Short mmCIF file of C-alpha atoms in Angstrom, two decimals:
data_model
loop_
_atom_site.label_atom_id
_atom_site.label_comp_id
_atom_site.label_asym_id
_atom_site.label_seq_id
_atom_site.Cartn_x
_atom_site.Cartn_y
_atom_site.Cartn_z
CA MET A 15 -37.89 -23.80 21.51
CA THR A 16 -38.92 -21.34 18.83
CA THR A 17 -39.73 -24.21 16.47
CA ASN A 18 -41.96 -25.86 19.08
CA ARG A 19 -43.80 -22.60 19.65
CA LEU A 20 -44.35 -22.18 15.94
CA LYS A 21 -45.68 -25.72 15.68
CA SER A 22 -47.97 -25.13 18.63
CA LEU A 23 -49.20 -21.85 17.15
CA LEU A 24 -49.77 -23.46 13.75
CA THR A 25 -51.69 -26.33 15.32
CA LYS A 26 -53.84 -23.93 17.31
CA CYS A 27 -54.58 -21.87 14.20
CA LEU A 28 -55.55 -24.99 12.25
CA VAL A 29 -57.86 -26.13 15.04
CA TYR A 30 -59.53 -22.72 15.22
CA ALA A 31 -59.83 -22.56 11.42
CA ALA A 32 -61.45 -26.02 11.28
CA SER A 33 -63.84 -25.07 14.09
CA LEU A 34 -64.82 -21.82 12.41
CA PHE A 35 -65.31 -23.57 9.09
CA THR A 36 -67.57 -26.17 10.70
CA VAL A 37 -69.65 -23.53 12.45
CA ALA A 38 -69.87 -21.46 9.27
CA VAL A 39 -71.12 -24.43 7.23
CA LEU A 40 -73.73 -25.20 9.90
CA LEU A 41 -74.91 -21.60 10.02
CA VAL A 42 -75.20 -21.42 6.22
CA ILE A 43 -77.29 -24.60 6.09
CA VAL A 44 -79.55 -23.56 8.96
CA ALA A 45 -79.95 -20.02 7.60
CA ASP A 46 -80.90 -21.32 4.15
CA ILE A 47 -83.49 -23.70 5.59
CA LEU A 48 -84.96 -21.00 7.82
CA ARG A 49 -85.04 -18.46 4.98
CA HIS A 50 -87.02 -20.80 2.73
CA GLY A 51 -89.09 -22.54 5.38
CA VAL A 52 -90.20 -20.05 8.04
CA PRO A 53 -92.40 -17.95 5.69
CA HIS A 54 -94.38 -21.09 4.82
CA LEU A 55 -95.15 -22.22 8.39
CA THR A 56 -98.83 -21.45 7.93
CA PRO A 57 -101.74 -22.65 10.13
CA ASP A 58 -102.87 -25.01 7.35
CA LEU A 59 -99.57 -26.86 7.66
CA PHE A 60 -100.55 -27.85 11.22
CA ALA A 61 -104.05 -29.11 10.47
CA TRP A 62 -104.97 -32.39 12.15
CA LYS A 63 -105.87 -34.14 8.89
CA TYR A 64 -103.55 -34.35 5.90
CA ASP A 65 -104.86 -33.67 2.40
CA SER A 66 -103.42 -32.52 -0.91
CA VAL A 67 -104.41 -28.91 -0.18
CA ASN A 68 -102.97 -28.23 3.28
CA VAL A 69 -100.16 -30.85 3.12
CA SER A 70 -100.28 -30.96 6.92
CA LEU A 71 -97.23 -32.16 8.80
CA THR A 72 -99.07 -32.76 12.10
CA PRO A 73 -99.67 -36.50 11.53
CA ALA A 74 -96.01 -36.98 10.60
CA LEU A 75 -94.93 -34.98 13.67
CA ILE A 76 -96.98 -37.14 16.03
CA ASN A 77 -95.76 -40.31 14.32
CA THR A 78 -92.16 -39.11 14.66
CA LEU A 79 -92.54 -38.66 18.41
CA SER A 80 -94.21 -42.06 18.75
CA MET A 81 -91.53 -43.73 16.63
CA THR A 82 -88.76 -42.12 18.67
CA LEU A 83 -90.29 -43.20 21.97
CA LEU A 84 -90.82 -46.82 20.85
CA ALA A 85 -87.32 -47.13 19.39
CA LEU A 86 -85.71 -45.71 22.54
CA LEU A 87 -87.78 -47.98 24.79
CA ALA A 88 -86.48 -50.97 22.85
CA ALA A 89 -82.85 -49.92 22.34
CA VAL A 90 -81.80 -48.00 25.46
CA PRO A 91 -82.43 -50.72 28.09
CA ALA A 92 -80.78 -53.38 25.91
CA GLY A 93 -77.82 -51.16 24.99
CA LEU A 94 -77.33 -49.95 28.56
CA GLY A 95 -77.51 -53.49 29.92
CA ALA A 96 -74.93 -54.70 27.42
CA ALA A 97 -72.69 -51.74 28.25
CA ILE A 98 -72.91 -52.46 31.99
CA TYR A 99 -71.95 -56.08 31.41
CA LEU A 100 -69.00 -55.21 29.15
CA ALA A 101 -67.69 -52.42 31.37
CA GLU A 102 -68.37 -53.79 34.86
CA TYR A 103 -68.70 -57.56 34.74
CA ALA A 104 -66.90 -59.01 31.72
CA ALA A 105 -63.21 -59.75 32.11
CA ARG A 106 -61.21 -57.22 30.09
CA GLY A 107 -59.31 -58.60 27.16
CA ARG A 108 -61.52 -61.64 26.62
CA PHE A 109 -62.22 -62.74 23.07
CA PHE A 110 -65.98 -62.51 23.62
CA VAL A 111 -65.75 -58.86 24.69
CA LYS A 112 -63.60 -57.98 21.68
CA ALA A 113 -66.01 -59.82 19.36
CA VAL A 114 -68.98 -57.89 20.73
CA ARG A 115 -67.23 -54.56 20.27
CA ILE A 116 -66.13 -55.36 16.73
CA THR A 117 -69.67 -56.49 15.92
CA ALA A 118 -71.16 -53.29 17.32
CA GLU A 119 -68.75 -51.13 15.35
CA THR A 120 -69.51 -53.11 12.19
CA LEU A 121 -73.26 -52.71 12.70
CA SER A 122 -72.77 -48.95 13.09
CA GLY A 123 -71.33 -48.75 9.58
CA ILE A 124 -74.07 -50.68 7.77
CA PRO A 125 -76.13 -48.46 5.42
CA SER A 126 -79.66 -47.77 6.60
CA ILE A 127 -81.16 -49.24 3.43
CA ILE A 128 -79.77 -52.63 4.49
CA TYR A 129 -81.52 -52.29 7.83
CA GLY A 130 -84.70 -51.42 5.96
CA LEU A 131 -84.50 -54.54 3.81
CA PHE A 132 -83.78 -56.68 6.87
CA GLY A 133 -86.71 -55.08 8.73
CA LEU A 134 -88.94 -55.80 5.75
CA LEU A 135 -87.93 -59.46 5.68
CA PHE A 136 -87.83 -60.06 9.44
CA PHE A 137 -90.21 -57.72 11.27
CA VAL A 138 -92.72 -57.06 8.50
CA THR A 139 -92.83 -60.55 6.94
CA ALA A 140 -91.42 -63.16 9.34
CA CYS A 141 -92.80 -61.59 12.54
CA ARG A 142 -96.03 -60.59 10.75
CA MET A 143 -96.02 -57.04 12.06
CA GLY A 144 -96.89 -55.71 8.63
CA ILE A 145 -95.73 -52.32 7.41
CA SER A 146 -96.39 -50.55 10.68
CA LEU A 147 -95.17 -48.17 13.32
CA LEU A 148 -93.91 -51.09 15.42
CA ALA A 149 -91.91 -52.63 12.58
CA GLY A 150 -90.28 -49.27 11.86
CA ALA A 151 -89.49 -48.71 15.55
CA MET A 152 -87.90 -52.14 15.92
CA THR A 153 -85.78 -51.54 12.82
CA LEU A 154 -84.63 -48.19 14.18
CA ALA A 155 -83.89 -49.80 17.55
CA MET A 156 -81.53 -52.20 15.79
CA MET A 157 -79.85 -49.28 14.05
CA ILE A 158 -79.21 -47.24 17.19
CA LEU A 159 -78.42 -50.16 19.52
CA PRO A 160 -74.65 -50.21 18.68
CA LEU A 161 -74.44 -46.43 19.19
CA VAL A 162 -76.20 -46.56 22.56
CA MET A 163 -74.11 -49.52 23.70
CA ARG A 164 -70.72 -48.11 22.71
CA THR A 165 -71.32 -44.60 24.07
CA ALA A 166 -72.72 -45.98 27.34
CA GLU A 167 -69.76 -48.34 27.69
CA GLU A 168 -67.26 -45.52 27.15
CA ALA A 169 -69.13 -43.35 29.65
CA LEU A 170 -69.01 -46.12 32.25
CA ARG A 171 -65.30 -46.74 31.67
CA ALA A 172 -64.63 -43.01 32.06
CA VAL A 173 -65.82 -43.15 35.69
CA PRO A 174 -62.69 -43.27 37.90
CA ASP A 175 -61.96 -46.60 39.57
CA SER A 176 -61.59 -44.74 42.86
CA TYR A 177 -65.39 -44.33 42.92
CA ARG A 178 -65.83 -48.09 42.75
CA GLU A 179 -63.10 -48.76 45.31
CA ALA A 180 -64.64 -46.29 47.76
CA SER A 181 -68.04 -47.93 47.36
CA PHE A 182 -66.59 -51.40 47.86
CA GLY A 183 -64.70 -50.15 50.90
CA LEU A 184 -67.96 -48.99 52.48
CA GLY A 185 -69.40 -52.48 52.08
CA ALA A 186 -71.53 -52.00 48.97
CA GLY A 187 -71.82 -54.90 46.54
CA ARG A 188 -71.07 -54.71 42.84
CA LEU A 189 -74.72 -54.30 41.81
CA ARG A 190 -75.32 -51.43 44.23
CA THR A 191 -72.02 -49.84 43.23
CA VAL A 192 -72.98 -49.95 39.57
CA PHE A 193 -76.47 -48.49 40.02
CA CYS A 194 -75.82 -46.05 42.87
CA VAL A 195 -72.30 -44.83 42.09
CA VAL A 196 -71.14 -45.62 38.56
CA LEU A 197 -74.34 -45.03 36.59
CA PRO A 198 -75.14 -41.59 38.10
CA SER A 199 -71.60 -40.46 37.31
CA ALA A 200 -71.91 -41.71 33.71
CA VAL A 201 -75.30 -40.11 33.00
CA PRO A 202 -73.96 -37.19 30.87
CA GLY A 203 -72.09 -39.57 28.56
CA ILE A 204 -75.06 -41.93 28.33
CA LEU A 205 -77.38 -39.05 27.50
CA ALA A 206 -74.98 -37.93 24.79
CA GLY A 207 -75.40 -41.32 23.12
CA VAL A 208 -79.18 -41.10 23.48
CA ILE A 209 -79.15 -37.64 21.89
CA LEU A 210 -77.17 -38.93 18.92
CA SER A 211 -79.59 -41.84 18.64
CA ILE A 212 -82.58 -39.49 18.62
CA GLY A 213 -80.95 -37.49 15.84
CA ARG A 214 -80.57 -40.64 13.75
CA ILE A 215 -84.16 -41.72 14.44
CA VAL A 216 -85.65 -38.34 13.53
CA GLY A 217 -83.63 -38.06 10.33
CA GLU A 218 -84.04 -41.64 9.08
CA THR A 219 -85.87 -42.18 5.80
CA ALA A 220 -84.69 -45.21 3.80
CA ALA A 221 -85.29 -47.84 6.48
CA LEU A 222 -88.76 -46.51 7.33
CA ILE A 223 -90.06 -46.51 3.78
CA TYR A 224 -89.74 -50.31 3.76
CA THR A 225 -90.98 -50.93 7.30
CA ALA A 226 -93.29 -48.11 8.49
CA GLY A 227 -94.71 -46.98 5.15
CA THR A 228 -95.75 -43.55 3.91
CA VAL A 229 -99.37 -43.21 5.03
CA ALA A 230 -99.99 -39.57 6.01
CA GLU A 231 -102.24 -40.29 8.98
CA VAL A 232 -101.78 -40.45 12.73
CA ALA A 233 -101.12 -44.07 13.72
CA CYS A 234 -103.95 -45.15 16.06
CA SER A 235 -102.05 -48.30 17.06
CA VAL A 236 -98.52 -49.63 16.75
CA PHE A 237 -99.67 -51.87 13.88
CA ASP A 238 -100.84 -48.98 11.68
CA SER A 239 -98.77 -47.75 8.78
CA SER A 240 -97.46 -44.21 9.16
CA ARG A 241 -94.86 -41.72 8.02
CA THR A 242 -92.39 -39.65 10.03
CA LEU A 243 -91.33 -36.08 9.35
CA ALA A 244 -88.26 -37.19 7.41
CA VAL A 245 -90.32 -39.53 5.22
CA HIS A 246 -92.94 -36.80 4.86
CA MET A 247 -90.28 -34.36 3.69
CA TYR A 248 -88.83 -36.91 1.28
CA THR A 249 -92.26 -37.70 -0.17
CA LEU A 250 -93.12 -34.03 -0.72
CA SER A 251 -89.77 -33.26 -2.32
CA SER A 252 -89.94 -36.31 -4.61
CA GLU A 253 -93.34 -35.18 -5.89
CA GLY A 254 -91.85 -31.78 -6.74
CA LEU A 255 -95.11 -29.93 -6.09
CA TYR A 256 -94.70 -28.85 -2.47
CA MET A 257 -91.13 -27.57 -2.14
CA ASN A 258 -92.17 -24.69 0.11
CA GLN A 259 -93.86 -27.12 2.50
CA THR A 260 -90.78 -29.32 2.32
CA TYR A 261 -88.62 -26.49 3.64
CA ALA A 262 -91.20 -25.79 6.34
CA THR A 263 -91.02 -29.43 7.41
CA ALA A 264 -87.23 -29.16 7.54
CA VAL A 265 -87.62 -26.19 9.90
CA MET A 266 -89.77 -28.30 12.21
CA LEU A 267 -87.13 -31.05 12.15
CA LEU A 268 -84.49 -28.53 13.17
CA ILE A 269 -86.67 -27.20 15.99
CA ILE A 270 -87.43 -30.69 17.31
CA THR A 271 -83.79 -31.75 17.21
CA ALA A 272 -82.59 -28.55 18.88
CA GLY A 273 -85.30 -28.84 21.54
CA ILE A 274 -84.45 -32.44 22.37
CA ASN A 275 -80.75 -31.63 22.59
CA ALA A 276 -81.43 -28.67 24.88
CA LEU A 277 -83.69 -30.71 27.18
CA SER A 278 -81.18 -33.57 27.36
CA SER A 279 -78.29 -31.22 28.13
CA PHE A 280 -80.36 -29.51 30.83
CA ALA A 281 -81.29 -32.87 32.37
CA ALA A 282 -77.64 -33.96 32.35
CA ARG A 283 -76.51 -30.77 34.09
CA ARG A 284 -79.24 -31.06 36.71
CA PHE A 285 -78.36 -34.68 37.34
CA VAL A 286 -74.65 -33.93 37.70
CA HIS A 287 -75.32 -31.16 40.21
CA GLY A 288 -77.55 -33.46 42.24
CA SER A 289 -80.76 -31.51 41.68
CA VAL A 290 -82.77 -34.44 40.39
#
């Protein structure tokens, strides 16, 4: 009994130590970025037009939001539909279902530079989209599709079968059960996958250099070349002349990511409590 308590205490201490270490590393990184970046968040940095004097991040910020919206519009419906089929309609244990899951997990581990090269060959060249906002968004949609699908599937499978049985017992069909009972219960898990996908979209650089380009202007159409905040930060740092502005851009990336996470968590809580 004493040995079991010691093991339990040791395990608890290790878990707490790992958690504290993770939080400490995060705080150090965030504090360093804020220390170097916040003093350089000047009004010139938010000018509408980019030039070599103000090094404005506004065009990249707008392009980032547009890129995120387009990629989510392409990936979320497809990923959610695939997850609904795998979790609610496909027979469990079938070879096809296993093949789809293995494929999705394999796609999740492919380096982003490979996606960028594929996007260059397929979307930019074969589909004749050119180096554009649309080509970059489609490439990012391919990258986040496995993540959206797998997280949505796990969220759907986490819904107790008693919910489905109660719905069937009241006379509801499978389609109504899925959309009126199962999906609302799985919203927090689905939103978690969407949040992770947004984080990958906002922070992606390698794939977008090949597909969306590095033009520091607001994209007037989906076929215009553009740069996101991550590409903007990479370009400034590679030039070596605007390191202060690079840190300021990193601060904006942190703010955007934290804001999106907070909004998504708030929406999930409201949905769970039946307020939306």
